[in-house]
Coordinates of C-alpha atoms in Angstrom, one line a residue:
X38 CA 0.0 0.1 0.1
X39 CA 1.5 3.4 -1.3
X40 CA 1.7 6.1 1.7
X41 CA -0.1 9.6 1.1
X42 CA 2.0 12.4 1.8
X43 CA 1.2 16.3 1.8
X44 CA 3.5 18.1 -0.3
X45 CA 3.3 21.1 2.1
X46 CA 4.5 18.9 4.9
X47 CA 7.5 18.1 2.7
X48 CA 9.1 21.2 1.2
X49 CA 10.7 24.2 2.6
X50 CA 12.7 27.0 1.0
X51 CA 15.3 26.4 3.6
X52 CA 18.5 24.2 3.2
X53 CA 19.1 24.9 -0.4
X54 CA 22.5 23.4 -1.9
X55 CA 24.1 23.2 -5.1
X56 CA 23.8 20.2 -6.8
X57 CA 26.4 18.9 -9.7
X58 CA 25.6 15.4 -10.3
X59 CA 22.1 13.7 -9.8
X60 CA 21.8 10.0 -10.7
X61 CA 25.3 10.3 -12.5
X62 CA 24.0 13.0 -14.7
X63 CA 25.6 16.3 -14.9
X64 CA 23.7 19.1 -13.6
X65 CA 23.5 22.5 -12.1
X66 CA 20.8 23.0 -9.3
X67 CA 20.3 25.0 -6.4
X68 CA 17.6 23.1 -4.7
X69 CA 16.3 22.1 -1.3
X70 CA 16.9 18.1 -1.2
X71 CA 14.1 15.8 0.2
X72 CA 14.1 12.3 0.4
X73 CA 11.1 9.9 0.7
X74 CA 11.3 6.2 0.9
X75 CA 8.8 3.2 -0.4
X76 CA 5.9 3.7 -2.5
X77 CA 4.7 7.3 -2.2
X78 CA 1.5 9.2 -3.4
X79 CA 2.2 12.9 -3.1
X80 CA -0.7 15.1 -2.7
X81 CA 0.1 18.8 -3.9
X82 CA 2.8 20.5 -6.1
X83 CA 6.7 20.2 -6.0
X84 CA 7.9 23.7 -6.0
X85 CA 10.6 25.3 -8.3
X86 CA 13.2 25.1 -5.4
X87 CA 12.8 21.5 -4.2
X88 CA 14.5 18.4 -5.2
X89 CA 12.6 15.1 -4.4
X90 CA 14.5 11.9 -4.0
X91 CA 12.4 9.0 -4.0
X92 CA 14.1 5.7 -2.9
X93 CA 13.0 2.1 -3.1
X94 CA 9.8 2.7 -4.2
X95 CA 7.2 4.3 -7.0
X96 CA 6.2 8.0 -6.8
X97 CA 3.0 9.3 -7.9
X98 CA 2.7 13.2 -8.0
X99 CA -1.1 14.6 -7.9
X100 CA 0.1 17.9 -8.9
X101 CA 2.2 20.5 -10.9
X102 CA 6.1 19.8 -10.8
X103 CA 8.4 22.8 -11.0
X104 CA 11.3 21.4 -9.3
X105 CA 13.2 18.5 -9.6
X106 CA 12.6 14.5 -9.2
X107 CA 15.2 11.9 -9.0
X108 CA 13.5 8.4 -8.4
X109 CA 14.6 4.7 -8.4
X110 CA 11.6 3.0 -9.8
X111 CA 8.4 3.9 -11.8
X112 CA 7.2 7.8 -11.7
X113 CA 3.6 9.0 -12.5
X114 CA 2.9 12.7 -12.6
X115 CA -0.9 13.7 -12.9
X116 CA -0.3 17.4 -13.3
X117 CA 1.8 19.9 -15.6
X118 CA 5.8 19.7 -15.6
X119 CA 8.0 22.7 -15.8
X120 CA 11.7 23.1 -15.6
X121 CA 14.0 20.9 -13.5
X122 CA 14.4 17.3 -14.2
X123 CA 12.3 14.1 -14.0
X124 CA 14.5 11.0 -13.9
X125 CA 14.1 7.4 -12.8
X126 CA 17.4 5.1 -12.5
X127 CA 15.1 1.7 -12.9
X128 CA 11.5 2.6 -14.0
X129 CA 9.2 4.1 -16.2
X130 CA 8.1 8.0 -16.3
X131 CA 4.6 8.7 -17.1
X132 CA 3.4 12.4 -17.6
X133 CA -0.5 12.6 -17.6
X134 CA -0.3 16.4 -18.8
X135 CA 1.9 18.9 -20.4
X136 CA 5.6 19.1 -20.3
X137 CA 7.3 22.2 -20.7
X138 CA 11.1 23.2 -20.5
X139 CA 12.0 20.3 -18.2
X140 CA 14.5 17.3 -18.9
X141 CA 13.2 13.8 -18.5
X142 CA 15.6 11.0 -18.2
X143 CA 14.5 6.9 -17.9
X144 CA 17.9 5.1 -17.6
X145 CA 16.5 1.8 -18.5
X146 CA 12.7 2.1 -19.2
X147 CA 10.4 4.3 -21.4
X148 CA 8.8 7.7 -21.2
X149 CA 5.3 8.4 -22.2
X150 CA 3.6 11.8 -22.0
X151 CA 0.5 13.9 -23.4
X152 CA 2.5 16.5 -25.0
X153 CA 6.0 18.5 -25.1
X154 CA 6.9 22.1 -25.6
X155 CA 10.6 22.8 -25.6
X156 CA 11.7 20.1 -23.4
X157 CA 15.4 20.4 -22.5
X158 CA 15.6 16.6 -23.5
X159 CA 13.7 13.5 -22.9
X160 CA 15.6 9.9 -23.0
X161 CA 13.8 6.8 -22.6
X162 CA 16.0 3.7 -22.8
X163 CA 13.4 1.6 -24.1
X164 CA 11.4 4.4 -26.0
X165 CA 9.6 7.5 -25.8
X166 CA 5.4 7.8 -26.6
X167 CA 3.8 11.2 -27.0
X168 CA 0.1 11.2 -27.2
X169 CA -0.1 14.7 -29.1
X170 CA 2.2 17.4 -30.3
X171 CA 6.0 17.9 -29.5
X172 CA 7.2 21.6 -30.0
X173 CA 11.1 22.0 -30.0
X174 CA 13.6 20.1 -27.8
X175 CA 15.5 16.9 -28.4
X176 CA 14.2 13.4 -28.2
X177 CA 16.3 10.4 -27.7
X178 CA 15.4 6.6 -27.3
X179 CA 15.3 3.0 -28.8
X180 CA 12.0 4.3 -30.5
X181 CA 9.8 7.5 -30.7
X182 CA 6.3 7.7 -31.3
X183 CA 4.4 11.0 -31.7
X184 CA 0.8 11.0 -32.4
X185 CA 0.6 14.6 -33.3
X186 CA 3.0 17.2 -34.7
X187 CA 6.6 17.3 -34.4
X188 CA 7.5 20.9 -35.0
X189 CA 11.1 21.9 -34.8
X190 CA 13.7 20.4 -32.8
X191 CA 15.3 16.9 -33.2
X192 CA 14.5 13.1 -33.0
X193 CA 17.0 10.7 -32.6
X194 CA 16.2 6.8 -32.2
X195 CA 18.0 3.5 -32.8
X196 CA 14.8 2.0 -33.9
X197 CA 11.3 3.0 -35.5
X198 CA 10.4 6.7 -35.3
X199 CA 6.5 7.0 -36.0
X200 CA 5.2 11.0 -36.4
X201 CA 1.6 11.9 -37.5
X202 CA 2.9 15.4 -39.0
X203 CA 6.7 16.8 -39.5
X204 CA 6.3 20.3 -39.6
X205 CA 8.7 22.7 -40.6
X206 CA 9.3 26.0 -39.1
X207 CA 10.9 29.3 -40.0
X208 CA 12.3 29.6 -36.9
X209 CA 14.0 26.3 -36.0
X210 CA 14.6 23.1 -38.3
X211 CA 12.8 20.0 -37.7
X212 CA 15.3 17.2 -37.8
X213 CA 14.9 13.6 -37.8
X214 CA 18.2 11.0 -37.0
X215 CA 18.1 7.7 -37.7
X216 CA 20.9 6.0 -35.5
X217 CA 23.0 3.1 -35.1
X218 CA 23.8 4.0 -31.5
X219 CA 23.0 6.7 -28.8
X220 CA 25.6 7.0 -25.9
X221 CA 24.7 8.4 -22.5
X222 CA 26.5 11.3 -23.0
X223 CA 24.1 12.6 -25.0
X224 CA 21.7 12.6 -22.0
X225 CA 24.3 13.9 -19.8
X226 CA 26.0 11.0 -17.9
X227 CA 29.8 10.9 -18.8
X228 CA 31.4 7.6 -19.5
X229 CA 33.9 6.3 -17.4
X230 CA 37.3 5.4 -18.7
X231 CA 36.6 1.9 -18.7
X232 CA 33.5 2.3 -20.7
X233 CA 35.1 4.5 -23.1
X234 CA 37.7 1.8 -23.5
X235 CA 35.0 -0.8 -24.1
X236 CA 33.6 1.1 -27.0
X237 CA 37.0 1.7 -28.4
X238 CA 37.6 -1.9 -28.4
X239 CA 34.2 -2.1 -30.1
X240 CA 35.3 -0.1 -33.2
X241 CA 38.5 -2.2 -33.4
X242 CA 36.7 -5.4 -33.4
X243 CA 34.1 -4.1 -35.7
X244 CA 36.7 -3.1 -38.5
X245 CA 38.5 -6.4 -37.9
X246 CA 35.4 -8.3 -38.6
X247 CA 34.5 -6.2 -41.7
X248 CA 38.1 -6.9 -42.7
X249 CA 37.8 -10.6 -42.2
X250 CA 34.7 -10.8 -43.9
X251 CA 36.1 -9.1 -47.0
X252 CA 38.9 -11.8 -47.3
X253 CA 36.6 -14.4 -47.0
X254 CA 34.5 -13.1 -49.5
X255 CA 37.6 -12.9 -51.5
X256 CA 38.7 -16.7 -50.9
X257 CA 35.0 -17.6 -51.9
X258 CA 35.2 -15.4 -55.3
X259 CA 38.5 -17.4 -55.9
X260 CA 36.8 -20.8 -55.6
X261 CA 34.1 -19.8 -57.4
X262 CA 36.1 -18.7 -60.2
X263 CA 38.3 -21.8 -60.2
X264 CA 35.3 -23.7 -60.7
X265 CA 34.1 -21.6 -63.6
X266 CA 37.4 -22.0 -65.2
X267 CA 37.2 -25.7 -64.8
X268 CA 33.6 -25.4 -66.5
X269 CA 34.7 -23.5 -69.1
X270 CA 37.6 -26.0 -69.5
X271 CA 35.3 -29.3 -69.8
X272 CA 32.9 -27.4 -72.2
X273 CA 35.0 -25.6 -74.6
X274 CA 35.0 -26.5 -78.1
X275 CA 38.9 -26.7 -78.7
X276 CA 41.0 -26.9 -75.3
X277 CA 43.5 -24.0 -75.2
X278 CA 45.5 -24.7 -72.2
X279 CA 47.2 -21.4 -72.4
X280 CA 43.9 -19.4 -72.8
X281 CA 42.5 -21.3 -69.9
X282 CA 45.3 -20.5 -67.7
X283 CA 45.1 -16.7 -69.0
X284 CA 41.5 -17.0 -67.9
X285 CA 42.1 -18.0 -64.3
X286 CA 45.0 -15.5 -64.1
X287 CA 42.7 -12.5 -65.0
X288 CA 40.1 -13.7 -62.8
X289 CA 42.7 -14.1 -60.0
X290 CA 44.1 -10.5 -60.6
X291 CA 40.9 -9.0 -60.9
X292 CA 39.9 -10.6 -57.5
X293 CA 43.1 -9.5 -55.9
X294 CA 42.5 -5.8 -57.0
X295 CA 38.9 -5.9 -55.9
X296 CA 40.1 -7.0 -52.4
X297 CA 42.7 -4.4 -52.1
X298 CA 40.1 -1.7 -53.3
X299 CA 38.0 -2.9 -50.3
X300 CA 40.4 -2.5 -48.0
X301 CA 41.2 0.9 -49.0
X302 CA 37.4 1.9 -49.0
X303 CA 37.3 0.5 -45.4
X304 CA 40.3 2.7 -44.4
X305 CA 39.1 5.6 -46.2
X306 CA 35.8 5.5 -44.5
X307 CA 37.5 5.3 -40.9
X308 CA 39.7 8.1 -41.7
X309 CA 37.0 10.3 -42.9
X310 CA 34.9 9.2 -39.6
X311 CA 38.0 10.4 -37.4
X312 CA 38.3 13.5 -39.6
X313 CA 34.7 14.5 -38.6
X314 CA 34.9 13.3 -34.8
X315 CA 38.0 15.1 -34.4
X316 CA 40.6 14.1 -31.7
X317 CA 38.2 11.7 -29.9
X318 CA 38.3 9.5 -33.1
X319 CA 42.2 9.4 -33.7
X320 CA 42.6 6.7 -30.8
X321 CA 40.8 4.1 -32.8
X322 CA 42.9 4.4 -35.8
X323 CA 46.0 2.4 -34.8
X324 CA 44.0 -0.9 -34.1
X325 CA 42.1 -0.2 -37.5
X326 CA 45.5 0.4 -39.6
X327 CA 47.0 -3.0 -38.0
X328 CA 44.0 -5.1 -39.2
X329 CA 44.2 -3.7 -42.7
X330 CA 48.0 -4.4 -42.5
X331 CA 47.3 -8.0 -41.8
X332 CA 44.8 -8.6 -44.7
X333 CA 47.2 -6.6 -46.9
X334 CA 49.9 -9.0 -46.1
X335 CA 47.7 -12.3 -47.2
X336 CA 46.6 -10.3 -50.4
X337 CA 50.5 -10.0 -50.9
X338 CA 51.0 -13.5 -50.7
X339 CA 48.5 -14.5 -53.4
X340 CA 50.2 -11.9 -55.6
X341 CA 53.4 -14.0 -55.4
X342 CA 51.7 -16.8 -57.0
X343 CA 50.8 -14.9 -60.3
X344 CA 52.3 -14.0 -63.5
X345 CA 55.5 -12.1 -63.2
X346 CA 54.2 -9.0 -65.2
X347 CA 51.3 -8.8 -62.6
X348 CA 53.6 -9.0 -59.5
X349 CA 55.7 -6.4 -60.9
X350 CA 53.0 -4.1 -61.6
X351 CA 51.1 -4.7 -58.5
X352 CA 53.8 -5.3 -56.0
X353 CA 54.4 -1.6 -55.9
X354 CA 50.9 -0.8 -55.4
X355 CA 50.3 -3.3 -52.7
X356 CA 53.6 -2.4 -50.6
X357 CA 53.0 1.4 -51.0
X358 CA 49.6 0.9 -49.6
X359 CA 51.2 -1.3 -46.7
X360 CA 53.8 1.5 -46.1
X361 CA 50.9 3.9 -45.6
X362 CA 49.1 2.1 -43.3
X363 CA 52.2 1.4 -41.2
X364 CA 52.9 5.3 -41.1
X365 CA 49.2 5.8 -40.2
X366 CA 49.9 3.2 -37.2
X367 CA 53.2 4.7 -36.2
X368 CA 51.9 8.3 -35.9
X369 CA 48.9 7.4 -33.9
X370 CA 51.2 5.5 -31.6
X371 CA 53.3 8.9 -31.5
X372 CA 50.1 10.9 -30.8
X373 CA 50.8 13.1 -33.9
X374 CA 47.7 12.7 -35.6
X375 CA 46.1 16.0 -37.0
X376 CA 43.2 17.0 -39.7
X377 CA 46.1 17.8 -42.4
X378 CA 47.3 14.5 -42.2
X379 CA 43.9 12.7 -42.2
X380 CA 43.2 14.6 -45.4
X381 CA 46.5 13.8 -47.1
X382 CA 46.1 10.2 -46.1
X383 CA 42.5 9.9 -47.5
X384 CA 43.6 11.7 -50.7
X385 CA 46.6 9.1 -51.1
X386 CA 44.5 6.0 -50.5
X387 CA 41.7 7.2 -52.7
X388 CA 44.6 7.7 -55.5
X389 CA 45.4 4.1 -55.1
X390 CA 41.8 2.8 -54.8
X391 CA 41.3 4.6 -58.1
X392 CA 44.2 2.6 -59.6
X393 CA 42.7 -0.5 -58.5
X394 CA 39.3 0.4 -60.3
X395 CA 41.0 1.4 -63.5
X396 CA 43.1 -2.0 -63.5
X397 CA 40.1 -3.8 -62.5
X398 CA 38.3 -2.4 -65.8
X399 CA 41.0 -3.4 -68.1
X400 CA 41.3 -6.9 -66.8
X401 CA 37.6 -7.3 -66.8
X402 CA 37.6 -6.3 -70.4
X403 CA 40.4 -8.6 -71.5
X404 CA 38.7 -11.5 -69.5
X405 CA 35.4 -10.9 -71.4
X406 CA 37.2 -11.1 -74.9
X407 CA 39.1 -14.2 -74.0
X408 CA 35.8 -16.2 -72.7
X409 CA 34.2 -14.8 -76.1
X410 CA 36.9 -16.9 -77.9
X411 CA 36.5 -20.4 -76.2
X412 CA 33.8 -21.7 -78.4
X413 CA 31.5 -22.1 -75.6
X414 CA 27.6 -22.9 -75.9
X415 CA 26.5 -19.4 -75.3
X416 CA 23.5 -21.1 -72.9
X417 CA 26.5 -22.2 -70.8
X418 CA 28.1 -18.5 -70.3
X419 CA 24.7 -17.2 -69.7
X420 CA 23.9 -19.8 -67.1
X421 CA 27.1 -19.3 -65.3
X422 CA 26.7 -15.4 -65.1
X423 CA 23.0 -15.9 -64.2
X424 CA 23.7 -18.5 -61.6
X425 CA 27.1 -17.8 -59.9
X426 CA 25.8 -19.6 -56.6
X427 CA 25.2 -22.5 -58.8
X428 CA 28.5 -23.3 -60.4
X429 CA 29.8 -25.6 -58.4
X430 CA 26.7 -27.8 -58.7
X431 CA 26.9 -27.5 -62.4
X432 CA 30.8 -28.4 -62.5
X433 CA 30.0 -31.5 -60.4
X434 CA 27.3 -32.6 -63.0
X435 CA 29.2 -32.0 -66.2
X436 CA 32.3 -34.0 -64.2
X437 CA 30.0 -36.7 -63.1
X438 CA 28.9 -37.2 -66.8
X439 CA 32.1 -37.3 -68.2
X440 CA 33.5 -39.9 -65.7
X441 CA 30.5 -42.1 -66.7
X442 CA 31.4 -42.0 -70.3
X443 CA 35.2 -42.6 -70.7
X444 CA 34.8 -42.6 -74.3
X445 CA 34.0 -38.8 -74.5
X446 CA 36.8 -37.1 -76.0
X447 CA 36.4 -34.4 -73.3
X448 CA 36.9 -36.9 -70.7
X449 CA 40.7 -36.5 -71.0
X450 CA 40.2 -33.1 -69.9
X451 CA 39.4 -34.3 -66.1
X452 CA 43.4 -35.1 -66.1
X453 CA 44.8 -32.3 -67.5
X454 CA 47.5 -30.6 -65.4
X455 CA 45.4 -27.4 -65.5
X456 CA 42.6 -29.3 -63.9
X457 CA 44.9 -30.0 -61.2
X458 CA 46.1 -26.7 -60.6
X459 CA 42.6 -25.4 -60.5
X460 CA 41.8 -27.8 -57.9
X461 CA 44.9 -26.8 -55.9
X462 CA 43.3 -23.5 -56.0
X463 CA 40.1 -24.5 -54.6
X464 CA 41.6 -26.4 -51.8
X465 CA 44.1 -23.4 -50.9
X466 CA 41.3 -21.1 -50.7
X467 CA 38.7 -23.1 -48.7
X468 CA 41.3 -23.6 -46.1
X469 CA 41.4 -19.8 -46.3
X470 CA 37.9 -19.4 -46.1
X471 CA 37.9 -21.6 -42.6
X472 CA 40.5 -19.3 -41.4
X473 CA 39.0 -16.1 -42.2
X474 CA 35.7 -17.2 -40.9
X475 CA 37.2 -18.3 -37.7
X476 CA 38.9 -14.9 -37.5
X477 CA 35.6 -13.1 -38.2
X478 CA 33.6 -15.1 -35.7
X479 CA 36.4 -14.4 -33.0
X480 CA 36.1 -10.7 -33.9
X481 CA 32.5 -10.7 -33.7
X482 CA 32.4 -12.5 -30.5
X483 CA 34.6 -10.0 -28.8
X484 CA 32.4 -7.3 -30.5
X485 CA 29.1 -8.9 -29.1
X486 CA 30.8 -9.3 -25.5
X487 CA 31.6 -5.6 -25.3
X488 CA 28.2 -4.4 -26.9
X489 CA 26.7 -6.5 -24.0
X490 CA 28.7 -5.1 -21.4
X491 CA 27.8 -1.6 -22.3
X492 CA 24.2 -2.2 -22.9
X493 CA 24.2 -3.6 -19.3
X494 CA 25.8 -0.5 -18.2
X495 CA 23.3 1.6 -20.0
X496 CA 26.0 3.1 -21.4
X497 CA 25.3 3.0 -25.2
X498 CA 21.8 2.1 -26.8
X499 CA 22.6 0.0 -30.1
X500 CA 20.2 -0.5 -33.0
X501 CA 19.0 -4.1 -33.9
X502 CA 21.2 -5.7 -36.5
X503 CA 18.1 -6.7 -38.3
X504 CA 17.7 -4.9 -41.6
X505 CA 14.9 -2.4 -41.9
X506 CA 14.3 -1.9 -38.1
X507 CA 15.7 1.6 -38.0
X508 CA 13.1 4.0 -39.8
X509 CA 11.0 7.2 -39.9
X510 CA 7.2 6.9 -40.6
X511 CA 5.3 9.7 -41.1
X512 CA 1.6 10.6 -42.4
X513 CA 3.0 14.0 -43.4
X514 CA 5.9 15.8 -43.9
X515 CA 6.5 19.6 -45.0
X516 CA 9.2 20.8 -47.3
X517 CA 12.1 21.8 -45.4
X518 CA 12.4 18.5 -42.8
X519 CA 15.6 17.1 -42.6
X520 CA 16.6 13.6 -42.2
X521 CA 20.2 12.4 -41.6
X522 CA 21.9 9.0 -41.0
X523 CA 24.0 7.9 -38.1
X524 CA 26.1 10.5 -36.6
X525 CA 28.3 9.3 -34.1
X526 CA 27.4 10.3 -30.6
X527 CA 24.8 12.9 -31.9
X528 CA 27.7 15.7 -32.2
X529 CA 26.8 18.2 -34.9
X530 CA 24.3 15.9 -36.8
X531 CA 24.2 18.2 -39.8
X532 CA 28.3 18.0 -40.1
X533 CA 29.0 14.4 -39.1
X534 CA 25.8 12.7 -40.7
X535 CA 26.6 9.7 -43.2
X536 CA 23.6 10.7 -45.2
X537 CA 21.6 13.9 -45.0
X538 CA 18.1 14.3 -47.0
X539 CA 16.2 17.4 -47.1
X540 CA 12.2 17.1 -48.0
X541 CA 12.2 19.4 -50.9
X542 CA 8.1 19.1 -51.6
X543 CA 5.5 18.4 -49.2
X544 CA 4.8 14.7 -48.3
X545 CA 1.1 14.0 -48.2
X546 CA 0.8 10.1 -47.8
X547 CA 2.3 7.9 -45.4
X548 CA 6.1 7.3 -46.0
X549 CA 8.6 5.3 -44.3
X550 CA 12.3 6.3 -44.6
X551 CA 14.5 3.5 -43.8
X552 CA 18.2 3.4 -42.5
X553 CA 19.8 1.0 -45.1
X554 CA 23.7 0.9 -44.1
X555 CA 24.6 4.5 -44.1
X556 CA 21.8 5.4 -46.7
X557 CA 18.2 6.6 -46.3
X558 CA 16.0 5.0 -48.4
X559 CA 12.1 6.3 -49.0
X560 CA 9.6 3.8 -49.2
X561 CA 5.5 4.1 -49.2
X562 CA 4.6 2.9 -46.0
X563 CA 2.3 0.1 -44.7
X564 CA -0.8 1.3 -42.7
X565 CA 0.3 2.9 -39.4
X566 CA -1.3 0.4 -37.0
X567 CA 0.3 -2.8 -38.9
X568 CA 3.9 -1.1 -38.7
X569 CA 3.2 -0.4 -35.1
X570 CA 2.2 -4.0 -34.7
X571 CA 5.7 -4.9 -36.7
X572 CA 7.7 -2.9 -34.6

């Protein structure tokens, strides 16, 4: 049974203190703190000069809140809320009437309210639900639902954002941010050094996992291309061993350049991210450069097995890229990184990336001409191109037919030296696939472990890895509304956004904008009630 307490018996103007932290949040309050314990129903108002600290129980306020509340469990306020803070470390927060100016923070649960005007910010770990309008302010959470207008201010979420009407105002931009993560620092709780270390570790392991995934795909492509060459060798009209060797050589060279280009892409993305974030983004680069160097070493080993002309041409490219990444790692260790260096590195790596792209185009053209001259049935070439995932099954079918008919003149090709060479390539790359997959799984496991620890501490709110779960859905949107994708830590979203979209003309039908990677895709939305059920 909740205890009923009269507000006039609790609060006085005496005993005011300067309060700098509240539930771990940095604040700047001059207030008279009052503590209550257990389930409490407060009859009356909380004056502007008061701070009510509710411990070990729920709190219901049957009146106006002008001051601040710091609770541990569920908080329900039946009157208006203006100014100050309302925060709960473990419970939900429900405001039955209007909110004006206050900051609302539910560390582990959700926030629901009727309407809000110029809130300092509202954070709900599990989400925010507003029945009517939101005018200005900042909303942050796992998901956000606004039944009426969202006019001015910003909404950030790592899941679905559903709004009746996105209204553009001449005074304040209306900005919606689709996020991959939101840190506790954005609602006022500084990260501890250990939490920062965990988050940096996530960045390194995420990059490593991406590098390993790229290397695995590289090995898988080499296996598939070896199968394609074997298929061409067995089905071509007249076997030309030199032409077949050239086909495989060009495939391998194109794949190597593609992987080198992919490594450069990841590095440029990381450098660009650090450039946007400033010094707090520099410390991740050492581990990133070292992961890139490991994958470059593996690519260099493959280059050794190729033709002398190719080795000569690309040794310089691979070596110079590796040297560049080594310099980045060394510069990070010496803590000498600056914006000018980052921009120079991006420019240099982009130049090498362009070299890879140009070389691949030339190789692809030569490969197409070679394949066209093999005398293949056009249906075979079309089938291989249309069904890359079925090439191994197609090859096994052809091999089985030839083995069952030893009198077929093409059966002898099964014992050709090139066939053994291609099978050796398959075996070597299959071993690499196992190796890269093991390393990728290890990096992913480490990444997930760090993520779980940050979530357990309510340090970082992460989006789901399932595609299509981070989106904005609105019934109407005015021209001038801005959508951005995933600025890290929410710092200057218009400057650090991966993607930015400005609504150029009014949208008057239900529309969904989905975060896909670092891009935003517009789609016609399903019915509002169906979307709510899905989320």
